[in-house]
Structure formats: structure tokens, C-alpha cells
Amino acid sequence: MPHNDGVRVRLAAARDVVWLAQHDEHLSSDVLFNKVGAGEVFVAEVGTELAGLLRVDYLWSRVPFIAQIRVTEKYRQLGVGRALVAALCDDQRAKACGFVVSSTTGGETDPLAWHKAVGFVPCGEVTGIDGPGSVEVILRRDL
Ligand SMILES: CC(C)(COP(=O)(O)OP(=O)(O)OC[C@H]1O[C@@H](n2cnc3c(N)ncnc32)[C@H](O)[C@@H]1OP(=O)(O)O)[C@@H](O)C(=O)NCCC(=O)NCCS
């Protein structure tokens, strides 16, 4: 498949929750169902197949934060992750939001490089937030 060709991103619907629960190990189906209802989950489709998800939380109830982004292995490196981020950015721009935030575990070079490739800039580190000795790199993308 050519890069980015045929990738379609939309808000997730109730019919996607079973697939989401299989690919987003952090949340139960019930919680995912509520997140989908709140319009806080995007899915990417390639043809009729689901290829990725992006789930957003809100820091301080107002700053959009990518709580989860995952592309199935089959569809990686084809622009699906970039398309998911673009959909989130379009959505937040329409809501007059000026930036979105994400994070990655310190020392994980691939996720950090990917975030930079899709327009995020590191803006700080938080230590100890996910257990003693943990480091989380915070990234920001202006809209
Ligand atoms: C990270 C992830 C979401 C990227 O999704 P993807 O669809 O493969 O990424 P894309 O194809 O949209 O890549 C967009 C750009 O990032 C670059 N990129 C992708 N993976 C990269 C990597 N590991 N290192 C550096 N750059 C990378 C691509 O080359 C592409 O650049 P280009 O458009 O200039 O060619 C996917 O690999 C994934 O689900 N990984 C497992 C879960 C995970 O790590 N989530 C993030 C945790 S913070």
C-alpha cells in the first residue's frame, strides 16, 4: 500500500468497542464505550479494516492529551499514525484549542522520534509520575 493511501480517520462508534478493547489494553470495554460516546476516540480504517486508534484525555479538563495511540503492526509506517494525529488536530482546532499534548516514556527512542516526525516538540520531563525512577517526556504540538 502506498504511504497514506486509503487511510480514513473518523470518530469511533459503539460498533468499534470490541475491537478497541482488544487493542487498547489500558481500559475496560465499559470505560471505552463511555469514551467513544464522549467523542474522545478516533479510529483509522484502511478499506474495511480497522488499523489504528487514538484516545484523548483532557489535562485539567481542558488540554487535549493523547492518552493512547496505537497502529496495528500490519499497517505501521504507512501514515496511519500521522493521519490519526491530523484528525485530532483538526478536531481541536475546530474547538479553538491552540495546542495538543502527548508523552512518551523517557529512553524510548522510537516513540520520541515518531512524535517529532509528526510535529511534536519536547517541552519538559516529569520524574516519578509512573512509579519511582520513572521519567515521562512531555511533548506539545501547536495548532
Ligand atoms: C508509534 C506509532 C503509533 C506510529 O504509527 P505509524 O502509523 O507507524 O506512523 P506513521 O507511518 O504515521 O509515521 C509518521 C512519520 O513518523 C515516522 N516514523 C514512524 N515510526 C518511526 C520511528 N519508530 N522512528 C522514527 N520515525 C518514525 C515515519 O517515517 C513518518 O515520517 P514521514 O511521514 O516523514 O515519512 C506505531 O508505531 C505504534 O502503534 N507503535 C506501538 C505503540 C506506541 O509506541 N505508541 C506510542 C507510545 S508513546
Coordinates of C-alpha atoms and ligand atoms in Angstrom, one line a residue:
M1 CA 0.0 0.0 0.0
P2 CA 1.4 3.4 -0.9
H3 CA 2.2 5.8 2.1
N4 CA -1.1 7.3 3.5
D5 CA -3.1 6.0 0.6
G6 CA -6.6 4.9 1.5
V7 CA -6.4 5.8 5.2
R8 CA -9.6 7.2 6.6
V9 CA -10.0 8.5 10.1
R10 CA -13.3 9.0 11.9
L11 CA -14.6 9.2 15.4
A12 CA -15.1 5.8 16.9
A13 CA -18.6 4.4 17.2
A14 CA -20.2 1.9 19.5
R15 CA -19.7 -0.9 17.0
D16 CA -15.9 -0.4 17.3
V17 CA -15.7 -1.0 21.1
V18 CA -15.0 -4.8 20.8
W19 CA -12.0 -4.0 18.5
L20 CA -10.9 -1.1 20.7
A21 CA -10.9 -3.3 23.8
Q22 CA -8.6 -5.8 22.0
H23 CA -6.1 -3.1 21.0
D24 CA -6.2 -0.7 24.0
E25 CA -5.3 -2.8 26.9
H26 CA -5.5 0.0 29.4
L27 CA -9.3 0.4 29.6
S28 CA -12.3 -1.9 30.0
S29 CA -15.0 -2.1 27.4
D30 CA -17.3 -0.2 29.7
V31 CA -14.9 2.7 30.0
L32 CA -14.1 2.6 26.3
F33 CA -17.8 2.7 25.5
N34 CA -18.2 5.9 27.5
K35 CA -15.1 7.4 25.9
V36 CA -16.5 6.6 22.5
G37 CA -19.8 8.2 23.4
A38 CA -17.9 11.4 24.5
G39 CA -16.2 11.6 21.1
E40 CA -12.8 11.0 22.6
V41 CA -11.6 8.1 20.5
F42 CA -10.6 8.2 16.8
V43 CA -10.1 5.1 14.6
A44 CA -8.3 4.8 11.4
E45 CA -9.6 2.5 8.7
V46 CA -7.8 1.1 5.6
G47 CA -10.5 -0.2 3.4
T48 CA -12.9 -2.0 5.7
E49 CA -10.3 -2.9 8.2
L50 CA -9.6 -1.0 11.5
A51 CA -5.9 -0.1 11.5
G52 CA -5.3 2.2 14.5
L53 CA -6.8 4.2 17.3
L54 CA -6.2 7.5 19.1
R55 CA -7.7 8.1 22.5
V56 CA -7.7 11.5 24.1
D57 CA -7.9 12.6 27.7
Y58 CA -8.1 16.2 29.0
L59 CA -5.5 17.6 31.4
W60 CA -7.1 20.0 33.8
S61 CA -10.4 19.2 31.9
R62 CA -9.2 21.4 29.0
V63 CA -5.8 20.5 27.5
P64 CA -6.1 17.6 25.0
F65 CA -3.7 14.9 25.8
I66 CA -3.0 11.7 23.7
A67 CA -3.6 9.0 26.3
Q68 CA -3.2 6.2 23.7
I69 CA -2.2 5.9 20.1
R70 CA -1.7 2.5 18.5
V71 CA -1.4 1.3 14.9
T72 CA -1.7 -2.4 14.2
E73 CA 1.6 -3.9 13.2
K74 CA 0.3 -4.7 9.7
Y75 CA -0.3 -1.0 9.0
R76 CA 2.7 0.7 10.6
Q77 CA 5.0 3.1 8.7
L78 CA 2.2 3.8 6.2
G79 CA 1.0 7.2 7.5
V80 CA -1.8 5.9 9.8
G81 CA -0.4 7.4 13.0
R82 CA 0.1 10.7 11.2
A83 CA -3.5 10.7 9.9
L84 CA -4.8 10.0 13.4
V85 CA -2.8 12.9 14.8
A86 CA -4.0 15.1 12.0
A87 CA -7.7 14.2 12.8
L88 CA -7.2 15.1 16.4
C89 CA -5.5 18.4 15.5
D90 CA -8.4 19.3 13.1
D91 CA -10.9 18.4 15.8
Q92 CA -9.2 20.6 18.4
R93 CA -8.6 23.5 16.0
A94 CA -12.4 23.5 15.3
K95 CA -12.8 23.7 19.1
A96 CA -10.5 26.8 19.2
C97 CA -7.8 24.9 21.1
G98 CA -4.3 26.2 20.5
F99 CA -2.2 23.0 21.1
V100 CA -2.3 19.3 21.9
V101 CA -0.1 17.4 24.3
S102 CA 1.4 13.9 24.3
S103 CA 4.0 12.0 26.3
T104 CA 6.4 9.1 26.0
T105 CA 8.5 7.1 28.4
G106 CA 12.0 8.5 28.8
G107 CA 14.6 6.5 26.9
E108 CA 12.2 5.0 24.4
T109 CA 13.8 6.4 21.2
D110 CA 11.3 5.2 18.6
P111 CA 8.1 6.8 20.1
L112 CA 10.1 10.0 20.7
A113 CA 11.4 10.1 17.1
W114 CA 7.9 9.4 15.8
H115 CA 6.4 12.2 17.9
K116 CA 9.0 14.6 16.5
A117 CA 8.3 13.4 12.9
V118 CA 4.6 14.3 13.3
G119 CA 5.2 17.7 14.7
F120 CA 5.6 17.4 18.4
V121 CA 8.3 19.2 20.3
P122 CA 9.5 18.1 23.7
C123 CA 8.6 20.6 26.4
G124 CA 9.7 19.0 29.6
E125 CA 10.1 15.9 31.7
V126 CA 8.2 14.6 34.7
T127 CA 10.0 12.2 37.0
G128 CA 8.3 9.8 39.4
I129 CA 4.9 10.1 37.9
D130 CA 4.6 6.5 36.9
G131 CA 6.4 5.0 39.8
P132 CA 9.8 5.6 41.5
G133 CA 12.5 6.4 39.0
S134 CA 10.1 6.8 36.0
V135 CA 10.7 9.6 33.5
E136 CA 8.0 10.8 31.2
V137 CA 8.9 13.2 28.3
I138 CA 6.1 15.6 27.7
L139 CA 5.6 16.9 24.1
R140 CA 3.5 19.6 22.6
R141 CA 2.2 20.4 19.2
D142 CA 0.9 23.8 18.4
L143 CA -2.1 24.0 16.1
Ligands
LIG1 C1 4.1 4.9 17.1 C2 3.1 4.5 16.1 C3 1.7 5.0 16.6 C4 3.4 5.2 14.8 O1 2.4 4.9 13.8 P1 2.7 4.7 12.3 O2 1.4 4.7 11.6 O3 3.6 3.6 12.1 O4 3.5 6.1 11.9 P2 3.4 6.9 10.5 O5 3.5 5.9 9.4 O6 2.2 7.8 10.5 O7 4.7 7.7 10.7 C5 4.7 9.1 10.5 C6 6.1 9.6 10.4 O8 6.9 9.2 11.5 C7 8.0 8.4 11.1 N1 8.2 7.3 12.0 C8 7.4 6.3 12.2 N2 7.9 5.4 13.1 C9 9.0 5.9 13.4 C10 10.0 5.5 14.3 N3 9.9 4.4 15.0 N4 11.1 6.3 14.5 C11 11.3 7.4 13.8 N5 10.3 7.9 12.9 C12 9.2 7.1 12.7 C13 7.7 7.9 9.7 O9 8.8 7.8 8.9 C14 6.8 9.0 9.2 O10 7.6 10.1 8.7 P3 7.3 10.6 7.2 O11 5.8 10.9 7.1 O12 8.1 11.8 7.1 O13 7.7 9.5 6.3 C15 3.1 3.0 15.9 O14 4.4 2.6 15.6 C16 2.6 2.2 17.1 O15 1.4 1.9 17.3 N6 3.6 1.8 17.9 C17 3.2 1.0 19.1 C18 2.5 1.8 20.2 C19 3.3 3.1 20.6 O16 4.5 3.0 20.6 N7 2.6 4.2 20.8 C20 3.2 5.4 21.1 C21 3.5 5.4 22.6 S1 4.1 7.0 23.1

